[in-house]
Amino acid sequence: MVLSFYVHIPYCIKRCGYCDFNTYTPNELQDGASLEIVSNDYIDAVLLELDAAPSDEVPTIFFGGGTPSLLPAKDLGRVISAIKARNGMTADCEITLEANPDSVTEEKLQGYLAAGFNRISFGMQSAQPHVLAVLDRTHNPANVKRAVDMARAAGFESISVDLIYGTPGESLDDWRATVTEALSLDIDHISAYALIVETGTKLAAQIKRGDLTMPIDDLMADMYLLVDQMCNGAGLNWYELSNWSKPGHECQHNIAYWKSANWWGLGPGAHSHIDKKRFWNVKHPTAYKQKLFAKESPVAESENLTEEQLRDEAIMLAIRMRTGLALSSLNKQGQDNLQAYIATGHVVISDAQIQLTAQGRLIADRLVREALG
Ligand SMILES: C[S@@+](CC[C@H](N)C(=O)[O-])C[C@H]1O[C@@H](n2cnc3c(N)ncnc32)[C@H](O)[C@@H]1O
Ligand code: SF4
């Protein structure tokens, strides 16, 4: 067995209006405090949690957030070194840093490489200033090219950007310009997500008040088909519903999730999946640190997955991938239900694997619910 690690870094300088990730600004954690103050003993807590994890060899580590690139390389490097010393890493272990294009410098990037990172993912979201403004993002679009070029010059082997489509006020031409700009960068991988309006966010309030209107489903579908076509045309092939990469640059960490492998999430609110059990930590960084410094477990809740849950989850995850789902994993009823979707061109069968076409990917969730249930 192998074990992937997710390391949560729960800090951002400012909360973007659409985001409900488990992240905090220094001021939210402690009145008037700086990032250095609120995060100073955070890595100590993470290292204490690491003691409880299994000791299998590690094929991937992913530092996500929040904004991991706010922390210095020496801090994140402590976690990498501890995992390496304790578990050992596979020779080609993928170590990813999620980064904000504004928060990297040449010196910092070199530090991250020296600490062991070999993959970096920048939150680009859009190349259009008016779209970034609605998303309430702080970065200047020109910083993305600067950050990508700096990361490449520093020696990162694999560079990705995250994009968001379907922002209120974003036209298909806006989205085309964003994807064109992303593909002009020296990158190997793109993740493109449809904007989700999360309850309780500033964006949700703006929509509720009628200040902003979400795009209609047809436009969202056209945006998905456009990014798919443009990426495939530029040599970045789709390998999961929302992810495209040059050959050999698929995100191995995400693939581990999608294949229901074992992973351990370190940090507040982080989820773990070990064999048939899922568990997750207390959400707030202060509670998380208190538990660990008091030598208590930070786990908030856990559940044992039933065979049925495991099967449903495996189906849902496998169908999202280009490799698809083994036809044999469906029962007779599921295989019969599938015929209608083959007739409408949403699904193809290749080498006894069920694979979604681009049209099928637009309705992946419905297809899983209706056809495969
Ligand atoms: C933790 S953030 C990435 C790192 C960094 N904090 C940043 O934003 O640049 C992970 C990604 O999730 C996506 N994301 C966050 N909230 C979203 C939402 N409401 N709808 C769609 N995508 C979202 C964004 O694309 C973002 O880049
Ligand atoms: S999108 Fe990224 S930078 Fe913005 S609040 Fe969420 S985690 Fe922080």
Coordinates of C-alpha atoms and ligand atoms in Angstrom, one line a residue:
M1 CA 0.0 0.0 0.0
V2 CA 1.0 3.6 -0.5
L3 CA -0.4 6.7 1.3
S4 CA -0.9 10.2 -0.2
F5 CA -0.8 13.3 2.0
Y6 CA -2.9 16.4 1.7
V7 CA -1.6 19.3 3.8
H8 CA -4.1 22.1 4.5
I9 CA -2.8 25.6 4.9
P10 CA -5.8 27.6 6.2
Y11 CA -4.7 31.2 5.6
C12 CA -5.5 33.8 3.0
I13 CA -4.7 37.5 2.9
K14 CA -8.2 38.3 1.9
R15 CA -11.3 36.1 1.3
C16 CA -12.5 36.0 -2.3
G17 CA -16.2 36.6 -2.5
Y18 CA -17.1 33.2 -4.0
C19 CA -15.0 31.0 -1.8
D20 CA -16.1 28.9 1.2
F21 CA -13.0 26.9 1.7
N22 CA -11.8 26.4 5.2
T23 CA -9.5 29.4 5.3
Y24 CA -9.1 32.5 7.5
T25 CA -7.4 35.9 7.2
P26 CA -5.0 36.7 10.0
N27 CA -7.4 39.4 11.3
E28 CA -10.3 36.8 11.5
L29 CA -8.1 34.6 13.7
Q30 CA -6.6 37.3 16.0
D31 CA -7.5 41.0 16.0
G32 CA -4.8 43.0 14.1
A33 CA -2.4 40.0 14.1
S34 CA 0.0 39.4 11.2
L35 CA 0.2 36.1 9.3
E36 CA 3.5 35.3 11.0
I37 CA 1.8 35.5 14.4
V38 CA -1.2 33.4 13.6
S39 CA 0.8 30.8 11.7
N40 CA 3.9 30.6 13.9
D41 CA 3.2 27.2 15.6
Y42 CA 0.9 25.8 12.9
I43 CA 3.5 23.5 11.4
D44 CA 4.3 22.2 14.9
A45 CA 0.7 21.1 15.2
V46 CA 0.7 19.5 11.7
L47 CA 3.9 17.5 12.6
L48 CA 2.2 16.3 15.8
E49 CA -0.8 15.1 13.7
L50 CA 1.6 13.3 11.3
D51 CA 2.6 11.0 14.2
A52 CA -0.8 9.3 14.0
A53 CA -0.7 8.5 10.2
P54 CA 0.2 5.1 8.7
S55 CA 3.8 4.7 7.6
D56 CA 3.3 3.6 4.0
E57 CA 5.5 5.0 1.3
V58 CA 4.3 8.2 -0.2
P59 CA 3.6 8.8 -3.9
T60 CA 2.1 12.3 -3.7
I61 CA 1.8 15.2 -1.3
F62 CA -0.5 18.2 -2.1
F63 CA -0.3 21.5 -0.1
G64 CA -3.7 23.1 -0.6
G65 CA -5.6 25.8 1.1
G66 CA -6.1 28.6 1.7
T67 CA -3.0 29.9 0.2
P68 CA 0.0 27.6 0.9
S69 CA 2.4 30.0 -0.9
L70 CA 1.9 32.5 1.9
L71 CA 4.1 30.3 4.1
P72 CA 7.8 30.4 3.7
A73 CA 9.5 27.4 2.0
K74 CA 11.3 26.5 5.2
D75 CA 8.0 25.9 7.1
L76 CA 6.4 23.8 4.3
G77 CA 9.8 22.0 3.9
R78 CA 9.6 20.8 7.5
V79 CA 6.5 18.8 6.6
I80 CA 8.0 17.4 3.5
S81 CA 11.2 16.4 5.4
A82 CA 9.2 14.8 8.2
I83 CA 7.1 12.7 5.8
K84 CA 10.2 11.7 3.9
A85 CA 12.1 10.6 7.1
R86 CA 9.1 8.8 8.5
N87 CA 7.3 7.2 5.5
G88 CA 9.8 7.4 2.6
M89 CA 8.7 8.6 -0.8
T90 CA 8.5 7.0 -4.2
A91 CA 11.3 8.0 -6.5
D92 CA 8.9 10.1 -8.6
C93 CA 6.9 11.5 -5.7
E94 CA 4.7 14.4 -6.9
I95 CA 4.8 17.3 -4.4
T96 CA 2.4 20.1 -5.3
L97 CA 2.1 23.7 -4.0
E98 CA -1.1 25.7 -4.6
A99 CA 0.0 29.2 -5.1
N100 CA -1.5 32.7 -5.5
P101 CA 0.3 34.4 -8.5
D102 CA 0.7 37.5 -6.3
S103 CA 2.4 35.8 -3.4
V104 CA 5.5 34.3 -5.2
T105 CA 8.9 35.7 -5.9
E106 CA 12.0 34.2 -7.6
E107 CA 13.6 33.6 -4.3
K108 CA 10.6 32.0 -2.7
L109 CA 10.1 29.7 -5.7
Q110 CA 13.7 28.6 -5.5
G111 CA 13.2 27.9 -1.8
Y112 CA 10.1 25.7 -2.6
L113 CA 12.1 23.7 -5.1
A114 CA 14.9 23.2 -2.7
A115 CA 12.3 22.1 -0.1
G116 CA 11.2 19.3 -2.5
F117 CA 8.2 20.7 -4.5
N118 CA 8.1 19.8 -8.1
R119 CA 4.6 20.9 -9.2
I120 CA 2.9 24.2 -8.7
S121 CA -0.7 25.2 -9.4
F122 CA -1.6 28.9 -9.7
G123 CA -5.0 30.3 -9.1
M124 CA -5.5 32.3 -12.3
Q125 CA -9.4 32.1 -12.5
S126 CA -9.7 34.6 -15.4
A127 CA -7.7 36.9 -17.6
Q128 CA -10.5 39.5 -17.7
P129 CA -10.2 42.3 -15.2
H130 CA -14.0 42.7 -15.0
V131 CA -14.5 39.0 -14.3
L132 CA -11.8 39.0 -11.6
A133 CA -13.5 42.0 -10.1
V134 CA -16.8 40.1 -9.8
L135 CA -14.9 37.2 -8.3
D136 CA -13.4 39.7 -5.8
R137 CA -9.9 38.5 -6.6
T138 CA -6.9 40.7 -5.6
H139 CA -4.4 39.6 -8.3
N140 CA -3.5 41.6 -11.4
P141 CA -3.9 39.3 -14.5
A142 CA -0.4 40.2 -15.7
N143 CA 1.1 38.6 -12.6
V144 CA 0.0 35.2 -13.7
K145 CA 2.4 35.2 -16.7
R146 CA 5.2 36.6 -14.5
A147 CA 4.6 33.9 -11.9
V148 CA 4.5 31.1 -14.5
D149 CA 7.7 32.3 -16.2
M150 CA 9.4 32.6 -12.8
A151 CA 8.3 29.1 -11.8
R152 CA 9.6 27.6 -15.0
A153 CA 12.9 29.5 -14.8
A154 CA 13.3 28.4 -11.3
G155 CA 13.0 24.7 -12.5
F156 CA 9.4 23.6 -11.8
E157 CA 8.7 20.5 -13.9
S158 CA 5.0 20.7 -13.9
I159 CA 2.9 24.0 -13.9
S160 CA -0.8 24.2 -13.7
V161 CA -3.4 27.0 -13.6
D162 CA -6.9 26.9 -12.1
L163 CA -9.7 28.7 -14.1
I164 CA -13.3 29.4 -13.2
Y165 CA -16.1 29.8 -15.8
G166 CA -19.6 31.0 -15.5
T167 CA -19.0 34.2 -13.4
P168 CA -21.9 36.6 -13.6
G169 CA -21.3 39.0 -16.5
E170 CA -18.8 36.7 -18.2
S171 CA -19.5 36.2 -21.9
L172 CA -18.4 33.3 -24.1
D173 CA -15.8 35.7 -25.7
D174 CA -14.5 36.6 -22.3
W175 CA -14.0 33.0 -21.5
R176 CA -12.4 32.3 -24.9
A177 CA -9.9 35.2 -24.1
T178 CA -9.1 33.6 -20.7
V179 CA -8.5 30.2 -22.1
T180 CA -6.4 31.6 -25.0
E181 CA -4.3 33.5 -22.4
A182 CA -3.9 30.4 -20.3
L183 CA -2.9 28.3 -23.2
S184 CA -0.3 31.0 -24.3
L185 CA 1.4 30.4 -20.9
D186 CA 4.2 27.9 -20.4
I187 CA 2.0 25.5 -18.6
D188 CA 1.4 21.7 -18.6
H189 CA -2.0 21.4 -17.0
I190 CA -5.3 23.3 -16.6
S191 CA -8.2 22.8 -14.2
A192 CA -11.4 24.6 -15.1
Y193 CA -14.3 24.6 -12.7
A194 CA -17.8 26.0 -13.2
L195 CA -18.4 28.7 -10.6
I196 CA -20.4 27.3 -7.7
V197 CA -22.4 29.7 -5.6
E198 CA -21.7 28.6 -2.1
T199 CA -24.2 29.4 0.6
G200 CA -23.1 32.1 3.0
T201 CA -20.5 33.7 0.7
K202 CA -20.5 37.4 -0.4
L203 CA -21.3 36.1 -4.0
A204 CA -24.4 34.3 -2.7
A205 CA -25.6 37.5 -1.0
Q206 CA -25.0 39.6 -4.2
I207 CA -27.1 37.1 -6.2
K208 CA -29.8 36.9 -3.6
R209 CA -30.1 40.7 -3.6
G210 CA -30.3 40.7 -7.4
D211 CA -27.0 42.6 -7.8
L212 CA -25.6 39.8 -9.9
T213 CA -27.2 37.1 -12.1
M214 CA -25.7 33.7 -12.7
P215 CA -25.4 32.7 -16.4
I216 CA -27.9 30.3 -17.9
D217 CA -27.1 26.6 -18.2
D218 CA -26.7 26.7 -22.0
L219 CA -23.9 29.3 -21.7
M220 CA -22.2 27.2 -19.0
A221 CA -22.4 24.2 -21.3
D222 CA -20.9 26.2 -24.2
M223 CA -18.1 27.4 -22.0
Y224 CA -17.2 23.8 -20.9
L225 CA -17.3 22.6 -24.5
L226 CA -15.1 25.5 -25.6
V227 CA -12.4 24.9 -23.0
D228 CA -12.4 21.2 -23.8
Q229 CA -12.0 21.9 -27.5
M230 CA -9.3 24.5 -27.0
C231 CA -7.3 22.5 -24.6
N232 CA -7.4 19.3 -26.6
G233 CA -6.4 21.4 -29.7
A234 CA -3.4 22.7 -27.9
G235 CA -2.2 19.3 -26.8
L236 CA -3.6 19.3 -23.3
N237 CA -5.9 16.3 -23.2
W238 CA -8.8 15.9 -20.9
Y239 CA -8.2 13.2 -18.3
E240 CA -10.9 14.1 -15.8
L241 CA -14.1 16.1 -16.2
S242 CA -12.5 19.4 -15.2
N243 CA -8.8 18.7 -15.9
W244 CA -6.6 18.7 -19.0
S245 CA -2.9 18.0 -19.2
K246 CA 0.1 17.4 -21.5
P247 CA 0.9 13.7 -21.5
G248 CA 2.7 12.8 -18.3
H249 CA 1.5 15.9 -16.4
E250 CA -1.7 14.5 -15.1
C251 CA -2.1 15.4 -11.4
Q252 CA -1.2 12.1 -9.6
H253 CA -2.5 13.4 -6.3
N254 CA -6.0 14.0 -7.7
I255 CA -5.9 10.7 -9.5
A256 CA -5.2 9.0 -6.2
Y257 CA -8.5 10.6 -4.9
W258 CA -10.4 9.6 -7.9
K259 CA -9.2 6.0 -7.6
S260 CA -10.3 5.9 -4.0
A261 CA -6.7 5.3 -2.8
N262 CA -5.6 5.9 0.8
W263 CA -4.8 9.5 1.7
W264 CA -4.3 11.4 5.0
G265 CA -5.4 15.0 5.3
L266 CA -3.2 17.0 7.7
G267 CA -4.7 20.2 9.1
P268 CA -8.0 21.7 10.3
G269 CA -11.0 20.4 8.5
A270 CA -8.9 18.0 6.4
H271 CA -10.5 14.7 5.4
S272 CA -8.7 11.4 5.4
H273 CA -9.6 8.1 3.7
I274 CA -7.9 5.0 5.0
D275 CA -9.1 1.6 3.7
K276 CA -12.8 1.7 4.3
K277 CA -12.9 4.5 6.8
R278 CA -13.3 8.2 6.3
F279 CA -12.6 10.8 9.1
W280 CA -12.1 14.5 9.3
N281 CA -10.6 17.0 11.7
V282 CA -12.1 19.9 13.7
K283 CA -12.5 22.8 11.4
H284 CA -11.0 25.8 13.2
P285 CA -7.3 26.3 13.2
T286 CA -7.3 27.3 16.9
A287 CA -9.3 24.3 18.0
Y288 CA -7.0 22.1 15.8
K289 CA -3.9 23.5 17.4
Q290 CA -5.3 23.2 20.9
K291 CA -6.2 19.6 20.5
L292 CA -2.8 18.6 19.2
F293 CA -0.8 20.6 21.8
A294 CA -2.9 19.0 24.5
K295 CA -1.9 15.6 22.9
E296 CA -5.5 14.9 21.9
S297 CA -6.7 13.6 18.5
P298 CA -7.9 16.4 16.2
V299 CA -10.5 14.1 14.6
A300 CA -14.0 15.5 14.7
E301 CA -16.0 12.7 13.2
S302 CA -15.5 9.4 11.3
E303 CA -17.6 7.0 9.3
N304 CA -17.1 3.5 8.1
L305 CA -18.0 3.2 4.5
T306 CA -20.4 0.4 3.6
E307 CA -19.8 -1.8 0.5
E308 CA -22.7 0.0 -1.2
Q309 CA -21.2 3.5 -0.5
L310 CA -17.8 2.3 -1.7
R311 CA -19.3 1.0 -4.9
D312 CA -21.3 4.1 -5.6
E313 CA -18.4 6.4 -4.9
A314 CA -16.0 4.3 -7.1
I315 CA -18.6 4.5 -9.9
M316 CA -19.1 8.2 -9.5
L317 CA -15.3 8.9 -9.5
A318 CA -14.3 6.5 -12.3
I319 CA -16.9 7.8 -14.7
R320 CA -15.4 11.3 -14.5
M321 CA -12.1 10.0 -15.8
R322 CA -11.1 9.5 -19.4
T323 CA -10.2 5.9 -18.6
G324 CA -13.9 5.5 -17.6
L325 CA -15.7 2.8 -15.7
A326 CA -15.5 -1.0 -16.4
L327 CA -18.7 -2.1 -17.9
S328 CA -18.6 -5.1 -15.6
S329 CA -18.9 -2.9 -12.6
L330 CA -22.6 -2.2 -13.5
N331 CA -25.4 -4.6 -12.8
K332 CA -27.8 -5.8 -15.5
Q333 CA -30.2 -2.9 -14.8
G334 CA -27.4 -0.3 -15.0
Q335 CA -26.1 -1.8 -18.3
D336 CA -29.6 -1.7 -19.7
N337 CA -30.1 1.9 -18.6
L338 CA -26.9 2.9 -20.3
Q339 CA -28.2 2.0 -23.8
A340 CA -30.3 5.2 -24.1
Y341 CA -27.2 7.3 -23.4
I342 CA -25.1 5.4 -26.0
A343 CA -27.9 6.1 -28.5
T344 CA -27.9 9.8 -27.8
G345 CA -24.0 10.0 -28.0
H346 CA -23.4 10.8 -24.3
V347 CA -21.5 7.6 -23.7
V348 CA -19.2 5.3 -25.7
I349 CA -18.0 1.8 -24.8
S350 CA -14.4 1.2 -25.7
D351 CA -12.4 -2.0 -24.6
A352 CA -15.3 -2.8 -22.2
Q353 CA -14.9 0.6 -20.5
I354 CA -17.8 3.1 -20.3
Q355 CA -16.5 6.5 -21.3
L356 CA -18.2 9.9 -21.4
T357 CA -18.2 12.0 -24.6
A358 CA -17.9 15.8 -24.2
Q359 CA -21.7 16.0 -24.3
G360 CA -21.9 13.2 -21.7
R361 CA -19.5 15.1 -19.4
L362 CA -22.0 18.0 -19.4
I363 CA -24.5 15.7 -17.7
A364 CA -22.1 13.4 -15.7
D365 CA -23.9 13.7 -12.4
R366 CA -27.4 13.1 -13.9
L367 CA -26.1 10.2 -15.9
V368 CA -24.6 8.6 -12.8
R369 CA -27.9 9.1 -10.9
E370 CA -30.2 8.0 -13.6
A371 CA -28.4 5.4 -15.6
L372 CA -26.0 3.8 -13.2
G373 CA -28.1 3.6 -10.1
Ligands
LIG1 C1 -7.8 26.7 -2.5 S1 -8.1 27.4 -4.0 C2 -6.5 27.6 -4.8 C3 -5.3 28.4 -4.3 C4 -5.4 29.8 -4.0 N1 -6.1 30.0 -2.7 C5 -6.1 30.6 -5.0 O1 -7.3 30.8 -4.9 O2 -5.4 31.0 -5.9 C6 -8.5 26.1 -5.1 C7 -9.3 26.4 -6.3 O3 -10.7 26.2 -6.0 C8 -11.5 26.9 -7.0 N2 -12.7 27.4 -6.3 C9 -12.8 27.9 -5.1 N3 -14.1 28.2 -4.8 C10 -14.8 27.9 -5.9 C11 -16.2 28.0 -6.3 N4 -17.1 28.6 -5.4 N5 -16.6 27.6 -7.5 C12 -15.7 27.1 -8.3 N6 -14.3 26.9 -8.0 C13 -13.9 27.4 -6.9 C14 -10.6 28.0 -7.5 O4 -10.4 27.8 -8.9 C15 -9.3 27.9 -6.8 O5 -8.2 28.1 -7.6
SF4_2 S1 -10.2 31.2 -3.7 FE1 -8.1 30.8 -2.8 S2 -7.3 32.9 -2.3 FE2 -9.5 33.1 -2.5 S3 -10.3 32.9 -0.4 FE3 -10.5 30.8 -1.5 S4 -8.6 29.8 -0.9 FE4 -8.3 32.0 -0.4

